[in-house]
Every structure is written in structure tokens, then in C-alpha cells.
Tab-separated table of C-alpha atoms in Angstrom:
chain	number	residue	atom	x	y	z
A	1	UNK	CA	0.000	0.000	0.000
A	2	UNK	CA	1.327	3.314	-0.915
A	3	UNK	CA	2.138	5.522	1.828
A	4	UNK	CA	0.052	8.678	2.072
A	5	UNK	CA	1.514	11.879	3.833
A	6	UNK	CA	-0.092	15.716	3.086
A	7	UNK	CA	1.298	18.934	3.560
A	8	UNK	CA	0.160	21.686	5.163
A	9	UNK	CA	1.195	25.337	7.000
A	10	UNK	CA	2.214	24.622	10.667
A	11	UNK	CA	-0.580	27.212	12.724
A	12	UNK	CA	1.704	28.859	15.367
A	13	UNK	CA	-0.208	28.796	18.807
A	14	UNK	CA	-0.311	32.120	20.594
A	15	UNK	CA	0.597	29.981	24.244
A	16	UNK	CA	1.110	25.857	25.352
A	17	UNK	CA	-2.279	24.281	25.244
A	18	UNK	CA	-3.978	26.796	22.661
A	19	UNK	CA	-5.241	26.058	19.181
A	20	UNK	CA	-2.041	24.197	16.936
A	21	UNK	CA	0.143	23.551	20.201
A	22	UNK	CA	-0.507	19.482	19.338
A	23	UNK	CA	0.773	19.939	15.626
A	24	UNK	CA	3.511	22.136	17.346
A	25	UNK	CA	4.733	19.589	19.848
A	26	UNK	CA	5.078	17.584	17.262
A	27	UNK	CA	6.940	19.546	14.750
A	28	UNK	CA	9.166	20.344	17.433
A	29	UNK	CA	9.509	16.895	18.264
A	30	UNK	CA	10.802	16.025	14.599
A	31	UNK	CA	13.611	18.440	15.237
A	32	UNK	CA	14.446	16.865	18.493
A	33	UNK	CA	14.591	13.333	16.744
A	34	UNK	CA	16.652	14.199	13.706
A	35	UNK	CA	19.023	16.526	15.603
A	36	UNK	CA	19.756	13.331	17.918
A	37	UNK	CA	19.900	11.474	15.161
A	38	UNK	CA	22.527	12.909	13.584
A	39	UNK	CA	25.177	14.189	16.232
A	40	UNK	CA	24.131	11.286	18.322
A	41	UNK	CA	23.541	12.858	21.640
A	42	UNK	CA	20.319	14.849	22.464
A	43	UNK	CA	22.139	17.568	23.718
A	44	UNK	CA	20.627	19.703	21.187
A	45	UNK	CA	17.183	19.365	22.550
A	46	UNK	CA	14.873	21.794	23.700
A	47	UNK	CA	11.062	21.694	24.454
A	48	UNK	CA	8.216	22.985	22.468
A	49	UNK	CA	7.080	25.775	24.880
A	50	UNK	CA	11.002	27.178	24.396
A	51	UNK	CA	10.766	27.884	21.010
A	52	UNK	CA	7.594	28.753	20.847
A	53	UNK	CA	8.372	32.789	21.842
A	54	UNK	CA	11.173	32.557	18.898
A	55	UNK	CA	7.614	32.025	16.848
A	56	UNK	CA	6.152	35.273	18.181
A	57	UNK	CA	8.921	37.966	17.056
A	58	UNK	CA	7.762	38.249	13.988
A	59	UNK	CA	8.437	42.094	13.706
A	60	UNK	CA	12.144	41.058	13.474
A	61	UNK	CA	12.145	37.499	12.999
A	62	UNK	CA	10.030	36.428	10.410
A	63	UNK	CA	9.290	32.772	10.381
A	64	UNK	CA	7.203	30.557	8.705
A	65	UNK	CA	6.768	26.667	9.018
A	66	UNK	CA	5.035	23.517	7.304
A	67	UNK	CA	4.346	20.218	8.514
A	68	UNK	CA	4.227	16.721	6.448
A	69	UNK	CA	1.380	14.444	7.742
A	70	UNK	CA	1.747	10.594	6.724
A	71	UNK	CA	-1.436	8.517	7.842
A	72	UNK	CA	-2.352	11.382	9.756
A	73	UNK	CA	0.462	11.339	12.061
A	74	UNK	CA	3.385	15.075	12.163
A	75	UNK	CA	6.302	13.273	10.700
A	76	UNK	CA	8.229	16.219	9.226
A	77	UNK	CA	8.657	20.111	8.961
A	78	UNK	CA	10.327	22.997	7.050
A	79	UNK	CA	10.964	26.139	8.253
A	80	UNK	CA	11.696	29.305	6.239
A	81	UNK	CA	13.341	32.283	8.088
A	82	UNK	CA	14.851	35.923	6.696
A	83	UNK	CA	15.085	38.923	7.589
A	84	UNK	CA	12.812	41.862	8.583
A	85	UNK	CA	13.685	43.627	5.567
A	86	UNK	CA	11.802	42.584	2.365
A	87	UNK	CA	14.182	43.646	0.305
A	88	UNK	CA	16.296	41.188	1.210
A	89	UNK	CA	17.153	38.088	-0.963
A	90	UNK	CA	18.499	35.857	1.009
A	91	UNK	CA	16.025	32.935	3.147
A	92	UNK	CA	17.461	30.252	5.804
A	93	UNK	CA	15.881	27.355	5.019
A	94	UNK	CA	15.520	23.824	7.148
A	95	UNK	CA	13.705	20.336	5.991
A	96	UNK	CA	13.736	17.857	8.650
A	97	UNK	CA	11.986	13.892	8.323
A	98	UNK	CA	12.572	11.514	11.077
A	99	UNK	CA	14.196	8.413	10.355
A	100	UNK	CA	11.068	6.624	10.039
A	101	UNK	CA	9.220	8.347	7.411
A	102	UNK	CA	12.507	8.955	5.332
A	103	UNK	CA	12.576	7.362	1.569
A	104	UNK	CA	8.783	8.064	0.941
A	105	UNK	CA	9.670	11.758	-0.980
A	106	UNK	CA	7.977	13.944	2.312
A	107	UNK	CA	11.638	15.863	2.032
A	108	UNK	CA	11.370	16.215	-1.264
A	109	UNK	CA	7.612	17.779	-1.160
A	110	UNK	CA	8.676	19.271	1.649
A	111	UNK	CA	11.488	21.278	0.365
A	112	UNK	CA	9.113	22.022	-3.070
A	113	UNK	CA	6.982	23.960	-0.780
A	114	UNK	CA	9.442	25.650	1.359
A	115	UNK	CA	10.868	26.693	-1.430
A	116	UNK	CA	8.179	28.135	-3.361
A	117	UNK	CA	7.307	29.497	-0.518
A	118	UNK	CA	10.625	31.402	-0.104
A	119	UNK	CA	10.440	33.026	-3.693
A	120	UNK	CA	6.559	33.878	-3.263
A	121	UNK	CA	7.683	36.294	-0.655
A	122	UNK	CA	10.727	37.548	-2.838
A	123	UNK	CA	14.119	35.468	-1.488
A	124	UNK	CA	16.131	33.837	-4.187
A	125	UNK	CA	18.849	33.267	-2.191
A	126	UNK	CA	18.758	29.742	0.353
A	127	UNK	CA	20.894	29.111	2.483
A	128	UNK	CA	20.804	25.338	4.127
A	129	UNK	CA	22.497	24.482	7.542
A	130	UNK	CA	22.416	20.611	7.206
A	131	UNK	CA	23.924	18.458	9.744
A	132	UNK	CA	26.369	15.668	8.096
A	133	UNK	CA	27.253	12.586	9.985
A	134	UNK	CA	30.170	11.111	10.272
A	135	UNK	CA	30.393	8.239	7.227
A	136	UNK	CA	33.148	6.334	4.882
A	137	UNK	CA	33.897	6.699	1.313
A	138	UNK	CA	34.701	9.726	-0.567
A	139	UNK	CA	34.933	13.185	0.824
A	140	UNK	CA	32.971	16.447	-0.777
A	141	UNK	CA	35.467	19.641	0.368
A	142	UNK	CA	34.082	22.758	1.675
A	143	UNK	CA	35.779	25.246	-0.999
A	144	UNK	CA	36.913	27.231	2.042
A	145	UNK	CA	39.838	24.664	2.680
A	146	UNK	CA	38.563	23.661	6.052
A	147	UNK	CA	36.671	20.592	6.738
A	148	UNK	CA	34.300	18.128	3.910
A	149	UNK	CA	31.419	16.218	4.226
A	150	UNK	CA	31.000	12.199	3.672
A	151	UNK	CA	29.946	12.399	-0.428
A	152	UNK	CA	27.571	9.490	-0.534
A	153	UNK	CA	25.302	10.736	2.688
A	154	UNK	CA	21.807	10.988	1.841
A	155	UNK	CA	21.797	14.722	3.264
A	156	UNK	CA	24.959	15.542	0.592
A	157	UNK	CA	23.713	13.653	-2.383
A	158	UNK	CA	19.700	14.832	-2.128
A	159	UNK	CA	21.336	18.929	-1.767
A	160	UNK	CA	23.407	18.089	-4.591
A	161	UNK	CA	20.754	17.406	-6.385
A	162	UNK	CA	18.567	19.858	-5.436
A	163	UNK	CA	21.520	22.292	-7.172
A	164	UNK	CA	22.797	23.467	-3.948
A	165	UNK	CA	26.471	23.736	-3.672
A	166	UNK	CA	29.066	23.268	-0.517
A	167	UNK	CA	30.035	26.705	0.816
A	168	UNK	CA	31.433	26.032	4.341
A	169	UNK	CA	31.455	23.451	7.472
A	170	UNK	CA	30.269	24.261	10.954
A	171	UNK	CA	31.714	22.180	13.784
A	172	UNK	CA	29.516	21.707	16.651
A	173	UNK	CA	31.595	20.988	19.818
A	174	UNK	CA	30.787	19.880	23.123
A	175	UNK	CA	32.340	20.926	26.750
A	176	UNK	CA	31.796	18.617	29.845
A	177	UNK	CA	30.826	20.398	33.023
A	178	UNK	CA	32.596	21.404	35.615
A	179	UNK	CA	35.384	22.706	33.423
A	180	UNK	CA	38.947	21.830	34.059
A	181	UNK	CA	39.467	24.608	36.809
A	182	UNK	CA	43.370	24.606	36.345
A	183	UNK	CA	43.032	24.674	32.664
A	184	UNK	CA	40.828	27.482	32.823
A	185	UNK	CA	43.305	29.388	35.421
A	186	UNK	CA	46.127	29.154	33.024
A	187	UNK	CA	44.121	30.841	29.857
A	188	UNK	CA	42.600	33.156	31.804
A	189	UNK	CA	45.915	34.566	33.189
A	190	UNK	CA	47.422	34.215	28.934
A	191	UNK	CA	44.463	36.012	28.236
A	192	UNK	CA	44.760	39.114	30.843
A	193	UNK	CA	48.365	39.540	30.139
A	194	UNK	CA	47.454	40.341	27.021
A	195	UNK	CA	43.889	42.473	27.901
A	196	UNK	CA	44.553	44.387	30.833
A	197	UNK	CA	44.503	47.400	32.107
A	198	UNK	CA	42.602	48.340	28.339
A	199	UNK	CA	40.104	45.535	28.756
A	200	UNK	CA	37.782	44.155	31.381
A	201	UNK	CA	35.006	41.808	31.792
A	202	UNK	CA	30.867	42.197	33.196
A	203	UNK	CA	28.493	39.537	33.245
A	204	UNK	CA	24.633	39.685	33.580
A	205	UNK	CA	21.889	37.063	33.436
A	206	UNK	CA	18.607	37.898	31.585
A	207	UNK	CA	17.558	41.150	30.402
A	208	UNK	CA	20.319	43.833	28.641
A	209	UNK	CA	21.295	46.654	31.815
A	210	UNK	CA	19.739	49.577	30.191
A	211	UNK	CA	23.240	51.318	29.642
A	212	UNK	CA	24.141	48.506	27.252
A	213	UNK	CA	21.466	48.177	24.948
A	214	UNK	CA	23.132	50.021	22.272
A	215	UNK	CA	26.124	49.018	22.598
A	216	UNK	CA	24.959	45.194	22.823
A	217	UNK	CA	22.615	46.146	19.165
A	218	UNK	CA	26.036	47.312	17.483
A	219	UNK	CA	27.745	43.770	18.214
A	220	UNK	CA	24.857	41.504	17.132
A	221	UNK	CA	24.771	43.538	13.593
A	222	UNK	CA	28.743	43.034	13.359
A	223	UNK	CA	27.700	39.128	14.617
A	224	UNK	CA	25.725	39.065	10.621
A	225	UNK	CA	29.101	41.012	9.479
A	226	UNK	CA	32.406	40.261	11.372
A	227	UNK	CA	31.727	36.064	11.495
A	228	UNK	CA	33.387	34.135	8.868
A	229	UNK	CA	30.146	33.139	5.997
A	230	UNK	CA	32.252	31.930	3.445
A	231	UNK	CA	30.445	31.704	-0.007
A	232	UNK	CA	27.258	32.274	1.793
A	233	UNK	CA	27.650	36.281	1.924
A	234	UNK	CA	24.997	36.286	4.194
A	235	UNK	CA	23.641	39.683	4.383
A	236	UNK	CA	23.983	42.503	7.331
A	237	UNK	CA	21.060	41.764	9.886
A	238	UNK	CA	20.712	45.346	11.518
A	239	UNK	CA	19.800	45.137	15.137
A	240	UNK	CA	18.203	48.146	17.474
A	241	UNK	CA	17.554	48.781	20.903
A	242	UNK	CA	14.051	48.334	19.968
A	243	UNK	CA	15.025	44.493	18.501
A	244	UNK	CA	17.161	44.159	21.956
A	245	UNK	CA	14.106	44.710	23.900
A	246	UNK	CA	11.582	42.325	22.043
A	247	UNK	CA	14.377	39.701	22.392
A	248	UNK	CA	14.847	40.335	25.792
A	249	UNK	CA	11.116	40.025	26.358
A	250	UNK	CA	10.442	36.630	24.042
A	251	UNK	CA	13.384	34.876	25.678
A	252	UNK	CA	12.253	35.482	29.223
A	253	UNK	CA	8.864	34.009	28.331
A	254	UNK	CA	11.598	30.983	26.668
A	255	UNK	CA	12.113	29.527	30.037
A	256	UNK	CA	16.018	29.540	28.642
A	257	UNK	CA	17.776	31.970	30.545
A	258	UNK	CA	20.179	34.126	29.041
A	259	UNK	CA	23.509	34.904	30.943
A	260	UNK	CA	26.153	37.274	28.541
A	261	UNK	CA	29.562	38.534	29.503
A	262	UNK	CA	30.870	41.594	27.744
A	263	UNK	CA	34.110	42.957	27.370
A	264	UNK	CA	34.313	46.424	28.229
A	265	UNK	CA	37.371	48.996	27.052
A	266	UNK	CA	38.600	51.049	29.185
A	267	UNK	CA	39.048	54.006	27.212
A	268	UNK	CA	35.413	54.535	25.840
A	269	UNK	CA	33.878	52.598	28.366
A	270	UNK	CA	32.269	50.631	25.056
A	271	UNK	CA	31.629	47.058	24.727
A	272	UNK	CA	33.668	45.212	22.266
A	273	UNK	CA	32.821	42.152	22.402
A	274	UNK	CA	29.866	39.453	24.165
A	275	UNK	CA	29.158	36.149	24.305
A	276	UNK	CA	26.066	34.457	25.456
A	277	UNK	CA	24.788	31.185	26.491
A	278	UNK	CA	21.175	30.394	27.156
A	279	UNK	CA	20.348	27.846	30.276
A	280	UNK	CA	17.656	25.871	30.677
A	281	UNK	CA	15.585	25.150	33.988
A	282	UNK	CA	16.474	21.627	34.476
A	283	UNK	CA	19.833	20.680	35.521
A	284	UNK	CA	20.346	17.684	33.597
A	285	UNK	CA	20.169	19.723	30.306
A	286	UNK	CA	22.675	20.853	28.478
A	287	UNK	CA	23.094	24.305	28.262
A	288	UNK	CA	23.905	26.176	24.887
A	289	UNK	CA	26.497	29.013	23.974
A	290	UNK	CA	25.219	30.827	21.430
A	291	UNK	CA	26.937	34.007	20.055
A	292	UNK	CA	29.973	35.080	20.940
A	293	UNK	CA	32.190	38.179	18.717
A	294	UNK	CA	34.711	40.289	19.346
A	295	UNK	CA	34.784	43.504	16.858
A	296	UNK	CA	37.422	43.181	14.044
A	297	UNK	CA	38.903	46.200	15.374
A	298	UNK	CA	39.953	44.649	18.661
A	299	UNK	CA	40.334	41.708	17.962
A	300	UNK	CA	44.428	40.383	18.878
A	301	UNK	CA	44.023	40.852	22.713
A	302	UNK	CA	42.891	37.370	23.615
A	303	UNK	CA	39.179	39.316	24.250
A	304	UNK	CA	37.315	36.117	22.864
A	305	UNK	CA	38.677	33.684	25.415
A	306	UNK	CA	38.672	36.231	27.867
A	307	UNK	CA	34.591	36.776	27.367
A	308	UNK	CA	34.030	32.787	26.910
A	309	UNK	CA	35.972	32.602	30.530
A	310	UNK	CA	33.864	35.213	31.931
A	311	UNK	CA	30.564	33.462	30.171
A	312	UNK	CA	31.427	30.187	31.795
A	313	UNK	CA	32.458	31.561	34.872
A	314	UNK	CA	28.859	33.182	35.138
A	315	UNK	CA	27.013	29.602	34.083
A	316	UNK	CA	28.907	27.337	36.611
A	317	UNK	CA	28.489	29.849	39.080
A	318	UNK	CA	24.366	30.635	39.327
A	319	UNK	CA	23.638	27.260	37.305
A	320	UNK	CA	25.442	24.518	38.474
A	321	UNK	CA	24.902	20.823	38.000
A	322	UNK	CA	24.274	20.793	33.743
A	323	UNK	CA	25.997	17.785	32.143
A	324	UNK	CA	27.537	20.333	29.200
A	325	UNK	CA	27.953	23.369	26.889
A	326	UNK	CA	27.179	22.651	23.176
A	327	UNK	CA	28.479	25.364	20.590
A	328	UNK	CA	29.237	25.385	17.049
A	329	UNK	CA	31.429	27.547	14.862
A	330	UNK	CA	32.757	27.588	11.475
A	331	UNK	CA	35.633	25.160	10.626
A	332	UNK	CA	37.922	27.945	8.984
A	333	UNK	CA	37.260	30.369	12.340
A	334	UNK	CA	40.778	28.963	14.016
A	335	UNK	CA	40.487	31.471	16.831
A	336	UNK	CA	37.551	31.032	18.240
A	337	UNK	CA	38.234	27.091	17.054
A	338	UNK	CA	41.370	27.634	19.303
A	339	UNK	CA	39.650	29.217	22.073
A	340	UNK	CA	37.285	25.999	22.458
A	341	UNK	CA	39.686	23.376	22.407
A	342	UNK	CA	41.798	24.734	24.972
A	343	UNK	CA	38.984	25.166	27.200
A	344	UNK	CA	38.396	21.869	26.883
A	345	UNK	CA	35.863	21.699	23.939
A	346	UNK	CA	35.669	18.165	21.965
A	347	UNK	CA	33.767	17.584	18.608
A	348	UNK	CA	30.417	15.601	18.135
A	349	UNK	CA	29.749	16.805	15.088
A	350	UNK	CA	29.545	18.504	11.634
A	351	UNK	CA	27.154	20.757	9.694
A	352	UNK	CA	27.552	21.686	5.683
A	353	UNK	CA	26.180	24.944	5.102
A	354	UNK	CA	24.704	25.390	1.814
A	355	UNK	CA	23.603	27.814	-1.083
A	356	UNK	CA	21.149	28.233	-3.939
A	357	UNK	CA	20.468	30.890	-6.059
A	358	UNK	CA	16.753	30.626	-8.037
């Protein structure tokens, strides 16, 4: 009997328990499979009611989502994001099956629609983050140099065909908690011989001090700028005190709470450069780092491991007991690549990140 699935838009609830919050759950649920799935751990997990506000911010984050149905049951999703601005070409695309339901063409209908979808609203430009496991046989190089993917994995050889091309490799790394307490002594004194007196480090958990929020606006627009994208050229995503504010109040609704470090210099009492990691309520989660820049223009002082010191400083301090820190970062970004193994970071896994143009 031929397998029948549909697709259809995924309805964004307005809370937990409202109308769509079943068809959520279970969207979200596909991403929880499939990310365990392929980096093996489920590390990367996070529950449906702490995405959901990253749903909401639609001013700045526009989202939208579809869900494949077979016999009834939520067996995949896409999701097309971009920016606020519509003259913007470029759309982040994601297609996720679980293992079950693969080999039945639901990522192929899937990615028709998401697609379609994308150039309806005026992006010709996709960009793909697609998570590679680790497999024998021939290699496909990332034309940056720095890292390939396994050629014959069903993730490579279905993009390939798709016409995407192989632009760069993101590393996702994980750091067992506590940290090594002497290892972290010895950067952190490397680090402020080469900061100090010009540099020095703050920490705050949840919402951006008022004094910051500027400052804190400039760095995430240099984060779209100043990190390494390869072939991607992914565009400048301008950030405001306004946009600071609406993040501030969808992630404390998240029930992932943020803690940032920031370094601040001396001379113009600015910040130059952040790094947060979001934690999540129960202990036995893993808790992820999520940006973390230092401004071209500083950059040389040892600033990034002395931010990702303070950052994980802050964490072990008001959060204690998590198993881990997951983080990922471009393969060619040796400094921050650096930064992660010498605080103890290990790999679990790869990501290509791909391209279209329509």
C-alpha cells in the first residue's frame, strides 16, 4: 500500500495548550529526533514551549513553518526564516523527516513547498544548515579549505541534487561540566596579560542593563558582518535597541535563561565584544552558547577567550549541576576554534552549510 503523507502550514499557537500547540509539539519533536539522530547525543534538545516565543517575534524574525502528515500522524517540517527587511534576498531554510518516514519523498515535497514558498515572498537566495554525519567513502570539500562532508550521505547527495552547492562546514563541539578549573586558570591569566589594564570583563543574566542596549545592538549587527560566511555572503542583519528589547522580552517568556559577559574597554567605556549562552531550567540539560564576537577592530588581545571565561564563569556559578555546553562555529574560524579546544571543547559533530540561487 502506498504511503500517504499531506502537507500543510504549521498554525503557530499564541501559548502551550492553545489552538495548533498538538501539531507544534510535534513539529518540534521532529527536530528533536533528527538533531539526535545525527550528532548522536540529544544535547541539542529543547522543548516545544522554548521555542515557541522565537515564533512570536515576527516584527524582526520572520518565520514561517510547514508540517508533512503521513497517515495522519506530524512526521516532518520545514521552516523558512529571513530577515525583517523585504528587500532582502536571502532565506534560511531547514527540511527535517525523522528516520522513520525517510525514503517516501515527504523531504522532497517538503522542500518544493518551502521553497516556493521562499520566492513567493521575494528570497532567491537559500541558504541550508544541514547536519552531516560522520560516514566512509569519498569526501565532498568545503571550498573554504577547512573541513568536507562524507559524499555518498543521503543529506549531501539529495542537496546536490537539489543544485545546492558546498560553501562552508560548521563544527559543533561539546564541553563537559565542571570545566577543568586549572586549565581554565592558566588561559585566563594568557588572556589578561594580554587584555589588561585596556580591557575588562561584566556579566549579567537575563535582560540587557539599560546602559548597554546600544552598545549590545552594534555587536549583534557586526555578529551578521564580522563572522566568517564563506560563499554564503549572508547579508547585514541590523539590530536596534528596539530588537534588543523584544528579544529580551520573548526569551524570558523561553524559560532559557540568558547569561552574557561583555568585554568592556577602558578608554570609551564601550563594549567590544559578548558572548552568550542560554540555560535551561532543568539541571540535567545541556546548556547552549550561542553568540559570541569580538569587533574586528579589537580583535588580537585574547578578548574572545577572555569573554568565553567570563561566560562560563557566570554559568557554573548561578547554574550549576548541567551535564555540558554545546556550541558550534565555522571550521575555517581557528580562533575562536582555538579558544574551544583549549577550554576543553571536543567535537560531536559537523554541519555543511549550503547555497542556492533561483
Amino acid at each position: 500500500m502506498t504511503a500517504r503523507f499531506t502537507i500543510e502550514p504549521l498554525v503557530v499557537p499564541e501559548a502551550p495548550g492553545a489552538p495548533g500547540w498538538a501539531d507544534f509539539e510535534a513539529a518540534n519533536a521532529v527536530r528533536n529526533v533528527c538533531e539526535a539522530a545525527a550528532y548522536g547525543t540529544d544535547d541539542l534538545g529543547y522543548r516545544a514551549d522554548e521555542l515557541l516565543p522565537l515564533w512570536t517575534n515576527t516584527d524582526f524574525d520572520p518565520k514561517h513553518g510547514l508540517i508533512a502528515r503521513l497517515d495522519g500522524t506530524v512526521v516532518g517540517r520545514a521552516v523558512c526564516d529571513t530577515l525583517a527587511d523585504p528587500a532582502s534576498s536571502h532565506a534560511w531554510l531547514e527540511v527535517l523527516v525523522r528516520p522513520e518516514a525517510r525514503g517516501l519523498g515527504i523531504g522532497a515535497a517538503l522542500s518544493d513547498a518551502i521553497e516556493q514558498l521562499a520566492l513567493d515572498d521575494g528570497r532567491t537566495t537559500y541558504i541550508v544548515y544541514a547536519a552531516s554525519p560522520e560516514a566512509p567513502g569519498p569526501r565532498l570539500d568545503a571550498p573554504t579549505g577547512f573541513g568536507s562532508v562524507p559524499l555518498e550521505n543521503p543529506e549531501v547527495r539529495f542537496l546536490l541534487a537539489r543544485g545546492y552547492r558546498l560553501e562552508q562546514l560548521n563544527r559543533g563541539s561539546r564541553l563537559a561540566l565542571p570545566a577543568n578549573p586549572g586549565a581554565l586558570r592558566r588561559l585566563e591569566a594568557d588572556a589578561l596579560s594580554h587584555a589588561a589594564p585596556d580591557y575588562s570583563t561584566l556579566t549579567w543574566i537575563g535582560t540587557t542593563p539599560e546602559q548597554y542596549r546600544s552598545d549590545l545592538a552594534h555587536l549583534h549587527t557586526r555578529m551578521s558582518t564580522d563572522a566568517p560566511t564563506a560563499g554564503l555572503e549572508e547579508p547585514e542583519d541590523v539590530w536596534t535597541v528596539e530588537r534588543i528589547d523584544a528579544e529580551d522580552a520573548s526569551r524570558a517568556s523561553a524559560d532559557l535563561v540568558p547569561v552574557t559577559a561583555a568585554v568592556v574597554q577602558a578608554a570609551t567605556g564601550a563594549l567590544v565584544a559578548f558572548s552568550t549562552m542560554f540555560v535551561p531550567s532543568e539541571a540535567r540539560r545541556a546548556i547552549t552558547q550561542d553568540d559570541t564576537l569580538v569587533l574586528r577592530e579589537h580583535r588580537g588581545h585574547r578578548l574572545g577567550t577572555l569573554v568565553k571565561l567570563a561566560n562560563l564563569r557566570a554559568v557554573e556559578h548561578a547554574y550549576p549541576g548541567h551535564p555540558s555546553i554545546i556550541t558550534f562555529n565555522a571550521e575555517e574560524n581557528r580562533p575562536m576554534l582555538d579558544v574551544n579546544e583549549a577550554m576543553g571543547f571536543a567535537p560531536i559533530g559537523y554541519e555543511g552549510a549550503w547555497r542556492r540561487d533561483a
